[in-house]
């Protein structure tokens, strides 16, 4: 039977260097995840992810033969740019070398996207040598904002972004809807006739994934502020419904979308992006009254 191909996470950039081998790092044996003291949280998060994939994994010292090691290095041979990482996957060991925090995050996302499955073996990561550089996975995150709309990110990656941003801000704005991408599951809008036309072709965050993200924020004492850019024309919305968000029908659907957001995330605040000239007084009054009725604080970004 042919080996299954590793899955490719939506929106994931492929490594510039990819030299597969016949080895398989299998998940059916105990795995020890290790890193230096500075990156002990990384080891804990990767062990947690492995457990979610069904592996017996720990970042506490043990004698497990199968190991995943993260190590920071000054440079990566053959890398033609900054933010470089290098990964060697063998039958009993994965070694991830990285030159920056950004490179580390991108290497982890790549590793998670490589999981394959085969009958009789179960889940595994295909062996080989992989490397990349100059890919700024976290460049979309700035200040207290995590961009979850421009491309689809894994929930694990978003949880790591929450923690990283949460180290400097206890309020984290997570953009789930921007002018071109509607990434937030909106069951009410699906019932209203949009079906899957509302969501980008490469995917969206399900209600369960949003709830997982909200739970992660709560565990880390972070206030998650969902950000839906609805104070300027939303092209994804208009394409799906044939209505502007500023129309009477559009406002009815905006209300349904905000109710879905509250049902999934239970936020104290919702950010609707930056105000534009398209959002007239009638629309702003509607938004203000709606926020009051739904019991959430409305946040508007000053442009």
PDB file of C-alpha atoms in Angstrom:
ATOM      1  CA  UNK A   1       0.000   0.000   0.000  1.00  0.00           C
ATOM      2  CA  UNK A   2       1.348   3.434  -0.881  1.00  0.00           C
ATOM      3  CA  UNK A   3       2.120   5.802   1.938  1.00  0.00           C
ATOM      4  CA  UNK A   4      -0.375   8.581   2.573  1.00  0.00           C
ATOM      5  CA  UNK A   5       0.727  12.046   1.623  1.00  0.00           C
ATOM      6  CA  UNK A   6       1.275  14.574   4.391  1.00  0.00           C
ATOM      7  CA  UNK A   7      -1.538  17.051   4.692  1.00  0.00           C
ATOM      8  CA  UNK A   8      -0.888  20.665   3.765  1.00  0.00           C
ATOM      9  CA  UNK A   9      -2.547  23.177   6.057  1.00  0.00           C
ATOM     10  CA  UNK A  10      -4.633  25.748   4.217  1.00  0.00           C
ATOM     11  CA  UNK A  11      -2.599  28.799   3.381  1.00  0.00           C
ATOM     12  CA  UNK A  12       0.615  27.091   4.413  1.00  0.00           C
ATOM     13  CA  UNK A  13       3.829  28.081   2.623  1.00  0.00           C
ATOM     14  CA  UNK A  14       5.864  25.099   1.367  1.00  0.00           C
ATOM     15  CA  UNK A  15       9.511  24.892   2.499  1.00  0.00           C
ATOM     16  CA  UNK A  16      12.077  25.979  -0.073  1.00  0.00           C
ATOM     17  CA  UNK A  17      14.154  22.878   0.693  1.00  0.00           C
ATOM     18  CA  UNK A  18      12.344  19.547   0.883  1.00  0.00           C
ATOM     19  CA  UNK A  19      14.307  16.297   0.594  1.00  0.00           C
ATOM     20  CA  UNK A  20      12.069  13.369   1.674  1.00  0.00           C
ATOM     21  CA  UNK A  21      13.393  10.045   2.932  1.00  0.00           C
ATOM     22  CA  UNK A  22      11.776   6.650   3.532  1.00  0.00           C
ATOM     23  CA  UNK A  23      11.844   7.009   7.318  1.00  0.00           C
ATOM     24  CA  UNK A  24       8.759   7.716   9.404  1.00  0.00           C
ATOM     25  CA  UNK A  25       8.576   9.405  12.798  1.00  0.00           C
ATOM     26  CA  UNK A  26       5.641   7.474  14.213  1.00  0.00           C
ATOM     27  CA  UNK A  27       3.105   8.628  16.793  1.00  0.00           C
ATOM     28  CA  UNK A  28       2.482   5.177  18.277  1.00  0.00           C
ATOM     29  CA  UNK A  29       5.429   5.430  20.684  1.00  0.00           C
ATOM     30  CA  UNK A  30       6.070   7.760  23.618  1.00  0.00           C
ATOM     31  CA  UNK A  31       7.587  11.055  22.470  1.00  0.00           C
ATOM     32  CA  UNK A  32       9.742  13.394  24.562  1.00  0.00           C
ATOM     33  CA  UNK A  33       9.713  17.038  23.435  1.00  0.00           C
ATOM     34  CA  UNK A  34      12.689  19.087  24.563  1.00  0.00           C
ATOM     35  CA  UNK A  35      13.958  22.652  24.155  1.00  0.00           C
ATOM     36  CA  UNK A  36      16.204  25.076  26.006  1.00  0.00           C
ATOM     37  CA  UNK A  37      14.865  26.884  29.078  1.00  0.00           C
ATOM     38  CA  UNK A  38      13.878  29.953  27.071  1.00  0.00           C
ATOM     39  CA  UNK A  39      11.627  27.819  24.866  1.00  0.00           C
ATOM     40  CA  UNK A  40      10.184  25.497  27.497  1.00  0.00           C
ATOM     41  CA  UNK A  41       6.677  26.798  26.681  1.00  0.00           C
ATOM     42  CA  UNK A  42       7.218  25.772  23.071  1.00  0.00           C
ATOM     43  CA  UNK A  43       8.061  22.228  24.186  1.00  0.00           C
ATOM     44  CA  UNK A  44       4.930  22.149  26.340  1.00  0.00           C
ATOM     45  CA  UNK A  45       2.711  23.406  23.500  1.00  0.00           C
ATOM     46  CA  UNK A  46       4.105  20.926  20.975  1.00  0.00           C
ATOM     47  CA  UNK A  47       3.652  18.061  23.465  1.00  0.00           C
ATOM     48  CA  UNK A  48       0.056  19.204  23.959  1.00  0.00           C
ATOM     49  CA  UNK A  49      -0.487  19.253  20.199  1.00  0.00           C
ATOM     50  CA  UNK A  50       0.965  15.737  19.874  1.00  0.00           C
ATOM     51  CA  UNK A  51      -1.428  14.489  22.537  1.00  0.00           C
ATOM     52  CA  UNK A  52      -4.325  16.048  20.598  1.00  0.00           C
ATOM     53  CA  UNK A  53      -3.148  13.942  17.645  1.00  0.00           C
ATOM     54  CA  UNK A  54      -3.316  10.785  19.770  1.00  0.00           C
ATOM     55  CA  UNK A  55       0.370  10.432  20.675  1.00  0.00           C
ATOM     56  CA  UNK A  56       1.747   9.821  24.173  1.00  0.00           C
ATOM     57  CA  UNK A  57       3.922  12.908  24.537  1.00  0.00           C
ATOM     58  CA  UNK A  58       5.524  14.894  27.342  1.00  0.00           C
ATOM     59  CA  UNK A  59       7.927  17.772  27.793  1.00  0.00           C
ATOM     60  CA  UNK A  60       8.929  16.489  31.245  1.00  0.00           C
ATOM     61  CA  UNK A  61      12.269  14.667  31.226  1.00  0.00           C
ATOM     62  CA  UNK A  62      11.942  10.994  30.467  1.00  0.00           C
ATOM     63  CA  UNK A  63      13.867   8.224  28.733  1.00  0.00           C
ATOM     64  CA  UNK A  64      11.635   8.004  25.667  1.00  0.00           C
ATOM     65  CA  UNK A  65      13.680   7.064  22.625  1.00  0.00           C
ATOM     66  CA  UNK A  66      11.539   9.102  20.253  1.00  0.00           C
ATOM     67  CA  UNK A  67      12.361  12.782  20.634  1.00  0.00           C
ATOM     68  CA  UNK A  68      11.579  16.151  19.109  1.00  0.00           C
ATOM     69  CA  UNK A  69      14.241  18.743  19.891  1.00  0.00           C
ATOM     70  CA  UNK A  70      14.071  22.500  19.316  1.00  0.00           C
ATOM     71  CA  UNK A  71      17.350  24.405  19.290  1.00  0.00           C
ATOM     72  CA  UNK A  72      18.199  28.003  18.507  1.00  0.00           C
ATOM     73  CA  UNK A  73      21.286  28.485  16.318  1.00  0.00           C
ATOM     74  CA  UNK A  74      23.103  31.582  14.987  1.00  0.00           C
ATOM     75  CA  UNK A  75      22.682  30.591  11.326  1.00  0.00           C
ATOM     76  CA  UNK A  76      21.412  27.882   8.977  1.00  0.00           C
ATOM     77  CA  UNK A  77      23.776  26.639   6.267  1.00  0.00           C
ATOM     78  CA  UNK A  78      22.322  27.202   2.805  1.00  0.00           C
ATOM     79  CA  UNK A  79      19.655  29.678   3.946  1.00  0.00           C
ATOM     80  CA  UNK A  80      19.636  32.738   1.714  1.00  0.00           C
ATOM     81  CA  UNK A  81      17.713  34.969   4.092  1.00  0.00           C
ATOM     82  CA  UNK A  82      16.783  35.789   7.677  1.00  0.00           C
ATOM     83  CA  UNK A  83      14.197  33.967   9.842  1.00  0.00           C
ATOM     84  CA  UNK A  84      15.631  30.605   8.824  1.00  0.00           C
ATOM     85  CA  UNK A  85      14.835  27.132  10.103  1.00  0.00           C
ATOM     86  CA  UNK A  86      16.080  23.613   9.365  1.00  0.00           C
ATOM     87  CA  UNK A  87      14.310  20.355  10.241  1.00  0.00           C
ATOM     88  CA  UNK A  88      15.658  16.805  10.087  1.00  0.00           C
ATOM     89  CA  UNK A  89      13.070  14.055  10.523  1.00  0.00           C
ATOM     90  CA  UNK A  90      14.340  10.539  11.232  1.00  0.00           C
ATOM     91  CA  UNK A  91      12.672   7.398  12.538  1.00  0.00           C
ATOM     92  CA  UNK A  92      13.230   8.204  16.216  1.00  0.00           C
ATOM     93  CA  UNK A  93      14.196  11.862  16.263  1.00  0.00           C
ATOM     94  CA  UNK A  94      13.146  15.221  14.875  1.00  0.00           C
ATOM     95  CA  UNK A  95      15.594  18.083  15.261  1.00  0.00           C
ATOM     96  CA  UNK A  96      14.362  21.610  14.561  1.00  0.00           C
ATOM     97  CA  UNK A  97      16.987  24.360  14.363  1.00  0.00           C
ATOM     98  CA  UNK A  98      15.920  27.996  14.056  1.00  0.00           C
ATOM     99  CA  UNK A  99      17.510  31.462  14.018  1.00  0.00           C
ATOM    100  CA  UNK A 100      14.601  33.592  15.292  1.00  0.00           C
ATOM    101  CA  UNK A 101      11.314  33.387  17.152  1.00  0.00           C
ATOM    102  CA  UNK A 102       9.459  33.955  13.900  1.00  0.00           C
ATOM    103  CA  UNK A 103      11.353  31.105  12.243  1.00  0.00           C
ATOM    104  CA  UNK A 104      10.465  28.850  15.185  1.00  0.00           C
ATOM    105  CA  UNK A 105       6.750  29.588  14.816  1.00  0.00           C
ATOM    106  CA  UNK A 106       6.835  28.907  11.092  1.00  0.00           C
ATOM    107  CA  UNK A 107       8.733  25.638  11.610  1.00  0.00           C
ATOM    108  CA  UNK A 108       6.098  24.480  14.108  1.00  0.00           C
ATOM    109  CA  UNK A 109       3.246  25.284  11.719  1.00  0.00           C
ATOM    110  CA  UNK A 110       5.072  23.393   8.960  1.00  0.00           C
ATOM    111  CA  UNK A 111       5.644  20.397  11.242  1.00  0.00           C
ATOM    112  CA  UNK A 112       1.968  20.279  12.176  1.00  0.00           C
ATOM    113  CA  UNK A 113       0.998  20.369   8.511  1.00  0.00           C
ATOM    114  CA  UNK A 114       3.181  17.348   7.701  1.00  0.00           C
ATOM    115  CA  UNK A 115       1.214  14.751   9.683  1.00  0.00           C
ATOM    116  CA  UNK A 116       0.209  11.796   7.512  1.00  0.00           C
ATOM    117  CA  UNK A 117      -1.638   8.554   8.276  1.00  0.00           C
ATOM    118  CA  UNK A 118      -1.306   5.018   6.948  1.00  0.00           C
ATOM    119  CA  UNK A 119      -3.246   1.844   7.675  1.00  0.00           C
ATOM    120  CA  UNK A 120      -1.352  -0.396  10.104  1.00  0.00           C
ATOM    121  CA  UNK A 121       0.967   2.420  11.134  1.00  0.00           C
ATOM    122  CA  UNK A 122      -1.312   5.229  12.170  1.00  0.00           C
ATOM    123  CA  UNK A 123      -0.134   8.823  12.232  1.00  0.00           C
ATOM    124  CA  UNK A 124       3.442   9.794  11.481  1.00  0.00           C
ATOM    125  CA  UNK A 125       5.628  12.581  10.126  1.00  0.00           C
ATOM    126  CA  UNK A 126       7.460  11.684   6.890  1.00  0.00           C
ATOM    127  CA  UNK A 127      11.228  11.554   7.171  1.00  0.00           C
ATOM    128  CA  UNK A 128      13.516  13.934   5.363  1.00  0.00           C
ATOM    129  CA  UNK A 129      15.331  17.240   5.515  1.00  0.00           C
ATOM    130  CA  UNK A 130      13.388  20.487   5.255  1.00  0.00           C
ATOM    131  CA  UNK A 131      14.417  24.130   5.455  1.00  0.00           C
ATOM    132  CA  UNK A 132      13.049  27.574   4.776  1.00  0.00           C
ATOM    133  CA  UNK A 133      13.786  31.233   5.430  1.00  0.00           C
ATOM    134  CA  UNK A 134      12.326  34.690   5.082  1.00  0.00           C
ATOM    135  CA  UNK A 135       8.782  33.538   5.857  1.00  0.00           C
ATOM    136  CA  UNK A 136       7.173  35.797   8.399  1.00  0.00           C
ATOM    137  CA  UNK A 137       4.335  33.771   9.837  1.00  0.00           C
ATOM    138  CA  UNK A 138       3.790  36.274  12.617  1.00  0.00           C
ATOM    139  CA  UNK A 139       4.205  39.395  10.476  1.00  0.00           C
ATOM    140  CA  UNK A 140       0.426  39.656  10.290  1.00  0.00           C
ATOM    141  CA  UNK A 141       0.378  40.131  14.048  1.00  0.00           C
ATOM    142  CA  UNK A 142       1.136  43.662  15.154  1.00  0.00           C
ATOM    143  CA  UNK A 143       0.619  45.503  18.394  1.00  0.00           C
ATOM    144  CA  UNK A 144      -2.296  43.842  20.158  1.00  0.00           C
ATOM    145  CA  UNK A 145      -3.782  42.402  16.945  1.00  0.00           C
ATOM    146  CA  UNK A 146      -3.645  38.868  15.536  1.00  0.00           C
ATOM    147  CA  UNK A 147      -4.655  38.565  11.880  1.00  0.00           C
ATOM    148  CA  UNK A 148      -6.707  35.400  11.481  1.00  0.00           C
ATOM    149  CA  UNK A 149      -8.472  36.600   8.312  1.00  0.00           C
ATOM    150  CA  UNK A 150      -5.906  37.165   5.563  1.00  0.00           C
ATOM    151  CA  UNK A 151      -5.167  33.434   5.459  1.00  0.00           C
ATOM    152  CA  UNK A 152      -6.407  30.445   7.428  1.00  0.00           C
ATOM    153  CA  UNK A 153      -4.226  29.647  10.427  1.00  0.00           C
ATOM    154  CA  UNK A 154      -4.297  26.564  12.621  1.00  0.00           C
ATOM    155  CA  UNK A 155      -5.886  26.945  16.043  1.00  0.00           C
ATOM    156  CA  UNK A 156      -2.573  25.923  17.614  1.00  0.00           C
ATOM    157  CA  UNK A 157      -0.789  28.722  15.779  1.00  0.00           C
ATOM    158  CA  UNK A 158      -3.460  31.208  16.851  1.00  0.00           C
ATOM    159  CA  UNK A 159      -3.202  30.046  20.462  1.00  0.00           C
ATOM    160  CA  UNK A 160       0.546  30.642  20.320  1.00  0.00           C
ATOM    161  CA  UNK A 161      -0.074  34.105  18.860  1.00  0.00           C
ATOM    162  CA  UNK A 162      -2.510  34.841  21.687  1.00  0.00           C
ATOM    163  CA  UNK A 163       0.120  33.894  24.265  1.00  0.00           C
ATOM    164  CA  UNK A 164       2.859  35.847  22.499  1.00  0.00           C
ATOM    165  CA  UNK A 165       0.756  39.005  22.185  1.00  0.00           C
ATOM    166  CA  UNK A 166      -0.686  38.417  25.658  1.00  0.00           C
ATOM    167  CA  UNK A 167       2.784  38.845  27.133  1.00  0.00           C
ATOM    168  CA  UNK A 168       2.529  42.542  26.331  1.00  0.00           C
ATOM    169  CA  UNK A 169      -1.222  43.152  26.179  1.00  0.00           C
ATOM    170  CA  UNK A 170      -4.033  41.516  28.112  1.00  0.00           C
ATOM    171  CA  UNK A 171      -6.469  42.542  25.375  1.00  0.00           C
ATOM    172  CA  UNK A 172      -5.885  40.778  22.052  1.00  0.00           C
ATOM    173  CA  UNK A 173      -7.829  41.752  18.942  1.00  0.00           C
ATOM    174  CA  UNK A 174      -8.316  38.732  16.670  1.00  0.00           C
ATOM    175  CA  UNK A 175      -9.389  39.693  13.151  1.00  0.00           C
ATOM    176  CA  UNK A 176     -11.862  37.045  11.970  1.00  0.00           C
ATOM    177  CA  UNK A 177     -13.524  39.063   9.207  1.00  0.00           C
ATOM    178  CA  UNK A 178     -11.838  41.617   6.959  1.00  0.00           C
ATOM    179  CA  UNK A 179     -12.983  43.313   3.759  1.00  0.00           C
ATOM    180  CA  UNK A 180     -12.243  40.261   1.606  1.00  0.00           C
ATOM    181  CA  UNK A 181     -12.340  37.237   3.920  1.00  0.00           C
ATOM    182  CA  UNK A 182     -15.156  35.967   6.164  1.00  0.00           C
ATOM    183  CA  UNK A 183     -13.364  33.398   8.344  1.00  0.00           C
ATOM    184  CA  UNK A 184     -15.836  33.208  11.256  1.00  0.00           C
ATOM    185  CA  UNK A 185     -18.409  30.428  11.214  1.00  0.00           C
ATOM    186  CA  UNK A 186     -21.797  32.119  10.929  1.00  0.00           C
ATOM    187  CA  UNK A 187     -24.584  29.517  11.138  1.00  0.00           C
ATOM    188  CA  UNK A 188     -27.317  32.169  10.939  1.00  0.00           C
ATOM    189  CA  UNK A 189     -25.917  33.522   7.688  1.00  0.00           C
ATOM    190  CA  UNK A 190     -25.695  30.018   6.261  1.00  0.00           C
ATOM    191  CA  UNK A 191     -29.390  29.570   7.036  1.00  0.00           C
ATOM    192  CA  UNK A 192     -30.080  32.927   5.418  1.00  0.00           C
ATOM    193  CA  UNK A 193     -28.975  31.500   2.102  1.00  0.00           C
ATOM    194  CA  UNK A 194     -25.245  32.167   1.833  1.00  0.00           C
ATOM    195  CA  UNK A 195     -24.323  28.537   2.315  1.00  0.00           C
ATOM    196  CA  UNK A 196     -20.569  28.150   1.917  1.00  0.00           C
ATOM    197  CA  UNK A 197     -20.380  31.045  -0.595  1.00  0.00           C
ATOM    198  CA  UNK A 198     -19.630  33.389   2.278  1.00  0.00           C
ATOM    199  CA  UNK A 199     -16.418  31.627   3.301  1.00  0.00           C
ATOM    200  CA  UNK A 200     -13.085  31.658   1.431  1.00  0.00           C
ATOM    201  CA  UNK A 201     -12.296  28.598  -0.669  1.00  0.00           C
ATOM    202  CA  UNK A 202      -9.397  27.643   1.625  1.00  0.00           C
ATOM    203  CA  UNK A 203     -11.586  27.474   4.715  1.00  0.00           C
ATOM    204  CA  UNK A 204     -12.892  29.191   7.823  1.00  0.00           C
ATOM    205  CA  UNK A 205     -12.940  28.713  11.615  1.00  0.00           C
ATOM    206  CA  UNK A 206     -15.710  26.451  12.841  1.00  0.00           C
ATOM    207  CA  UNK A 207     -17.716  27.271  15.945  1.00  0.00           C
ATOM    208  CA  UNK A 208     -15.808  24.549  17.809  1.00  0.00           C
ATOM    209  CA  UNK A 209     -12.458  26.080  16.804  1.00  0.00           C
ATOM    210  CA  UNK A 210     -13.611  29.536  17.905  1.00  0.00           C
ATOM    211  CA  UNK A 211     -14.694  28.101  21.254  1.00  0.00           C
ATOM    212  CA  UNK A 212     -11.286  26.424  21.592  1.00  0.00           C
ATOM    213  CA  UNK A 213      -9.597  29.767  20.956  1.00  0.00           C
ATOM    214  CA  UNK A 214     -11.811  31.502  23.522  1.00  0.00           C
ATOM    215  CA  UNK A 215     -10.984  28.797  26.084  1.00  0.00           C
ATOM    216  CA  UNK A 216      -7.251  29.248  25.432  1.00  0.00           C
ATOM    217  CA  UNK A 217      -7.577  32.996  25.961  1.00  0.00           C
ATOM    218  CA  UNK A 218      -9.422  32.436  29.228  1.00  0.00           C
ATOM    219  CA  UNK A 219      -6.789  29.982  30.492  1.00  0.00           C
ATOM    220  CA  UNK A 220      -4.102  32.567  29.847  1.00  0.00           C
ATOM    221  CA  UNK A 221      -6.100  35.424  31.415  1.00  0.00           C
ATOM    222  CA  UNK A 222      -6.350  37.239  28.078  1.00  0.00           C
ATOM    223  CA  UNK A 223      -9.403  39.149  26.905  1.00  0.00           C
ATOM    224  CA  UNK A 224     -10.081  38.079  23.335  1.00  0.00           C
ATOM    225  CA  UNK A 225     -11.742  40.819  21.298  1.00  0.00           C
ATOM    226  CA  UNK A 226     -13.172  39.430  18.039  1.00  0.00           C
ATOM    227  CA  UNK A 227     -12.713  41.900  15.214  1.00  0.00           C
ATOM    228  CA  UNK A 228     -15.183  41.930  12.322  1.00  0.00           C
ATOM    229  CA  UNK A 229     -14.497  44.728   9.862  1.00  0.00           C
ATOM    230  CA  UNK A 230     -18.051  45.871   9.181  1.00  0.00           C
ATOM    231  CA  UNK A 231     -17.736  49.667   9.187  1.00  0.00           C
ATOM    232  CA  UNK A 232     -16.619  49.703   5.557  1.00  0.00           C
ATOM    233  CA  UNK A 233     -17.909  47.736   2.577  1.00  0.00           C
ATOM    234  CA  UNK A 234     -17.392  43.996   3.015  1.00  0.00           C
ATOM    235  CA  UNK A 235     -16.790  42.416  -0.381  1.00  0.00           C
ATOM    236  CA  UNK A 236     -17.130  38.830   0.860  1.00  0.00           C
ATOM    237  CA  UNK A 237     -20.528  39.648   2.368  1.00  0.00           C
ATOM    238  CA  UNK A 238     -21.772  41.478  -0.741  1.00  0.00           C
ATOM    239  CA  UNK A 239     -20.652  38.664  -3.046  1.00  0.00           C
ATOM    240  CA  UNK A 240     -22.474  36.071  -0.940  1.00  0.00           C
ATOM    241  CA  UNK A 241     -25.766  37.912  -0.431  1.00  0.00           C
ATOM    242  CA  UNK A 242     -25.963  40.544  -3.139  1.00  0.00           C
ATOM    243  CA  UNK A 243     -26.520  43.145  -0.416  1.00  0.00           C
ATOM    244  CA  UNK A 244     -24.271  45.781   1.119  1.00  0.00           C
ATOM    245  CA  UNK A 245     -23.825  45.600   4.882  1.00  0.00           C
ATOM    246  CA  UNK A 246     -25.247  49.157   4.895  1.00  0.00           C
ATOM    247  CA  UNK A 247     -28.553  48.152   3.285  1.00  0.00           C
ATOM    248  CA  UNK A 248     -31.668  47.352   5.299  1.00  0.00           C
ATOM    249  CA  UNK A 249     -31.320  43.642   4.481  1.00  0.00           C
ATOM    250  CA  UNK A 250     -27.578  43.836   5.123  1.00  0.00           C
ATOM    251  CA  UNK A 251     -28.120  45.275   8.603  1.00  0.00           C
ATOM    252  CA  UNK A 252     -30.460  42.411   9.451  1.00  0.00           C
ATOM    253  CA  UNK A 253     -27.739  39.956   8.479  1.00  0.00           C
ATOM    254  CA  UNK A 254     -25.053  41.930  10.366  1.00  0.00           C
ATOM    255  CA  UNK A 255     -27.147  41.547  13.487  1.00  0.00           C
ATOM    256  CA  UNK A 256     -27.354  37.778  12.931  1.00  0.00           C
ATOM    257  CA  UNK A 257     -23.575  37.610  12.420  1.00  0.00           C
ATOM    258  CA  UNK A 258     -22.878  39.463  15.666  1.00  0.00           C
ATOM    259  CA  UNK A 259     -25.271  37.181  17.520  1.00  0.00           C
ATOM    260  CA  UNK A 260     -23.374  34.159  16.145  1.00  0.00           C
ATOM    261  CA  UNK A 261     -20.093  35.729  17.270  1.00  0.00           C
ATOM    262  CA  UNK A 262     -21.402  36.262  20.788  1.00  0.00           C
ATOM    263  CA  UNK A 263     -22.832  32.742  20.928  1.00  0.00           C
ATOM    264  CA  UNK A 264     -19.461  31.228  20.004  1.00  0.00           C
ATOM    265  CA  UNK A 265     -17.022  33.459  21.901  1.00  0.00           C
ATOM    266  CA  UNK A 266     -19.029  35.209  24.669  1.00  0.00           C
ATOM    267  CA  UNK A 267     -16.907  38.380  24.363  1.00  0.00           C
ATOM    268  CA  UNK A 268     -17.304  41.461  26.517  1.00  0.00           C
ATOM    269  CA  UNK A 269     -16.188  43.591  23.560  1.00  0.00           C
ATOM    270  CA  UNK A 270     -16.477  43.344  19.779  1.00  0.00           C
ATOM    271  CA  UNK A 271     -14.370  45.457  17.444  1.00  0.00           C
ATOM    272  CA  UNK A 272     -15.905  46.446  14.096  1.00  0.00           C
ATOM    273  CA  UNK A 273     -12.742  47.921  12.572  1.00  0.00           C
ATOM    274  CA  UNK A 274     -12.183  51.478  11.387  1.00  0.00           C
ATOM    275  CA  UNK A 275     -15.073  53.756  10.530  1.00  0.00           C
ATOM    276  CA  UNK A 276     -15.428  54.816   6.909  1.00  0.00           C
ATOM    277  CA  UNK A 277     -17.446  57.417   5.017  1.00  0.00           C
ATOM    278  CA  UNK A 278     -19.756  54.599   3.889  1.00  0.00           C
ATOM    279  CA  UNK A 279     -20.993  54.103   7.440  1.00  0.00           C
ATOM    280  CA  UNK A 280     -23.532  56.918   7.650  1.00  0.00           C
ATOM    281  CA  UNK A 281     -25.286  58.124  10.768  1.00  0.00           C
ATOM    282  CA  UNK A 282     -28.197  55.730  10.241  1.00  0.00           C
ATOM    283  CA  UNK A 283     -25.868  52.729  10.168  1.00  0.00           C
ATOM    284  CA  UNK A 284     -23.828  53.919  13.153  1.00  0.00           C
ATOM    285  CA  UNK A 285     -26.989  54.406  15.198  1.00  0.00           C
ATOM    286  CA  UNK A 286     -28.071  50.888  14.245  1.00  0.00           C
ATOM    287  CA  UNK A 287     -24.680  49.458  15.301  1.00  0.00           C
ATOM    288  CA  UNK A 288     -24.689  51.385  18.593  1.00  0.00           C
ATOM    289  CA  UNK A 289     -28.228  50.292  19.472  1.00  0.00           C
ATOM    290  CA  UNK A 290     -27.432  46.705  18.480  1.00  0.00           C
ATOM    291  CA  UNK A 291     -24.343  46.540  20.703  1.00  0.00           C
ATOM    292  CA  UNK A 292     -26.351  47.887  23.626  1.00  0.00           C
ATOM    293  CA  UNK A 293     -29.135  45.373  23.045  1.00  0.00           C
ATOM    294  CA  UNK A 294     -26.669  42.468  22.774  1.00  0.00           C
ATOM    295  CA  UNK A 295     -24.835  43.540  25.923  1.00  0.00           C
ATOM    296  CA  UNK A 296     -21.377  43.987  24.382  1.00  0.00           C
ATOM    297  CA  UNK A 297     -19.047  46.951  24.337  1.00  0.00           C
ATOM    298  CA  UNK A 298     -18.439  48.267  20.844  1.00  0.00           C
ATOM    299  CA  UNK A 299     -14.843  49.091  19.869  1.00  0.00           C
ATOM    300  CA  UNK A 300     -14.060  51.274  16.830  1.00  0.00           C
ATOM    301  CA  UNK A 301     -10.474  51.741  15.660  1.00  0.00           C
ATOM    302  CA  UNK A 302      -9.444  55.313  14.989  1.00  0.00           C
ATOM    303  CA  UNK A 303      -7.919  55.529  11.509  1.00  0.00           C
TER     304      UNK A 303
END
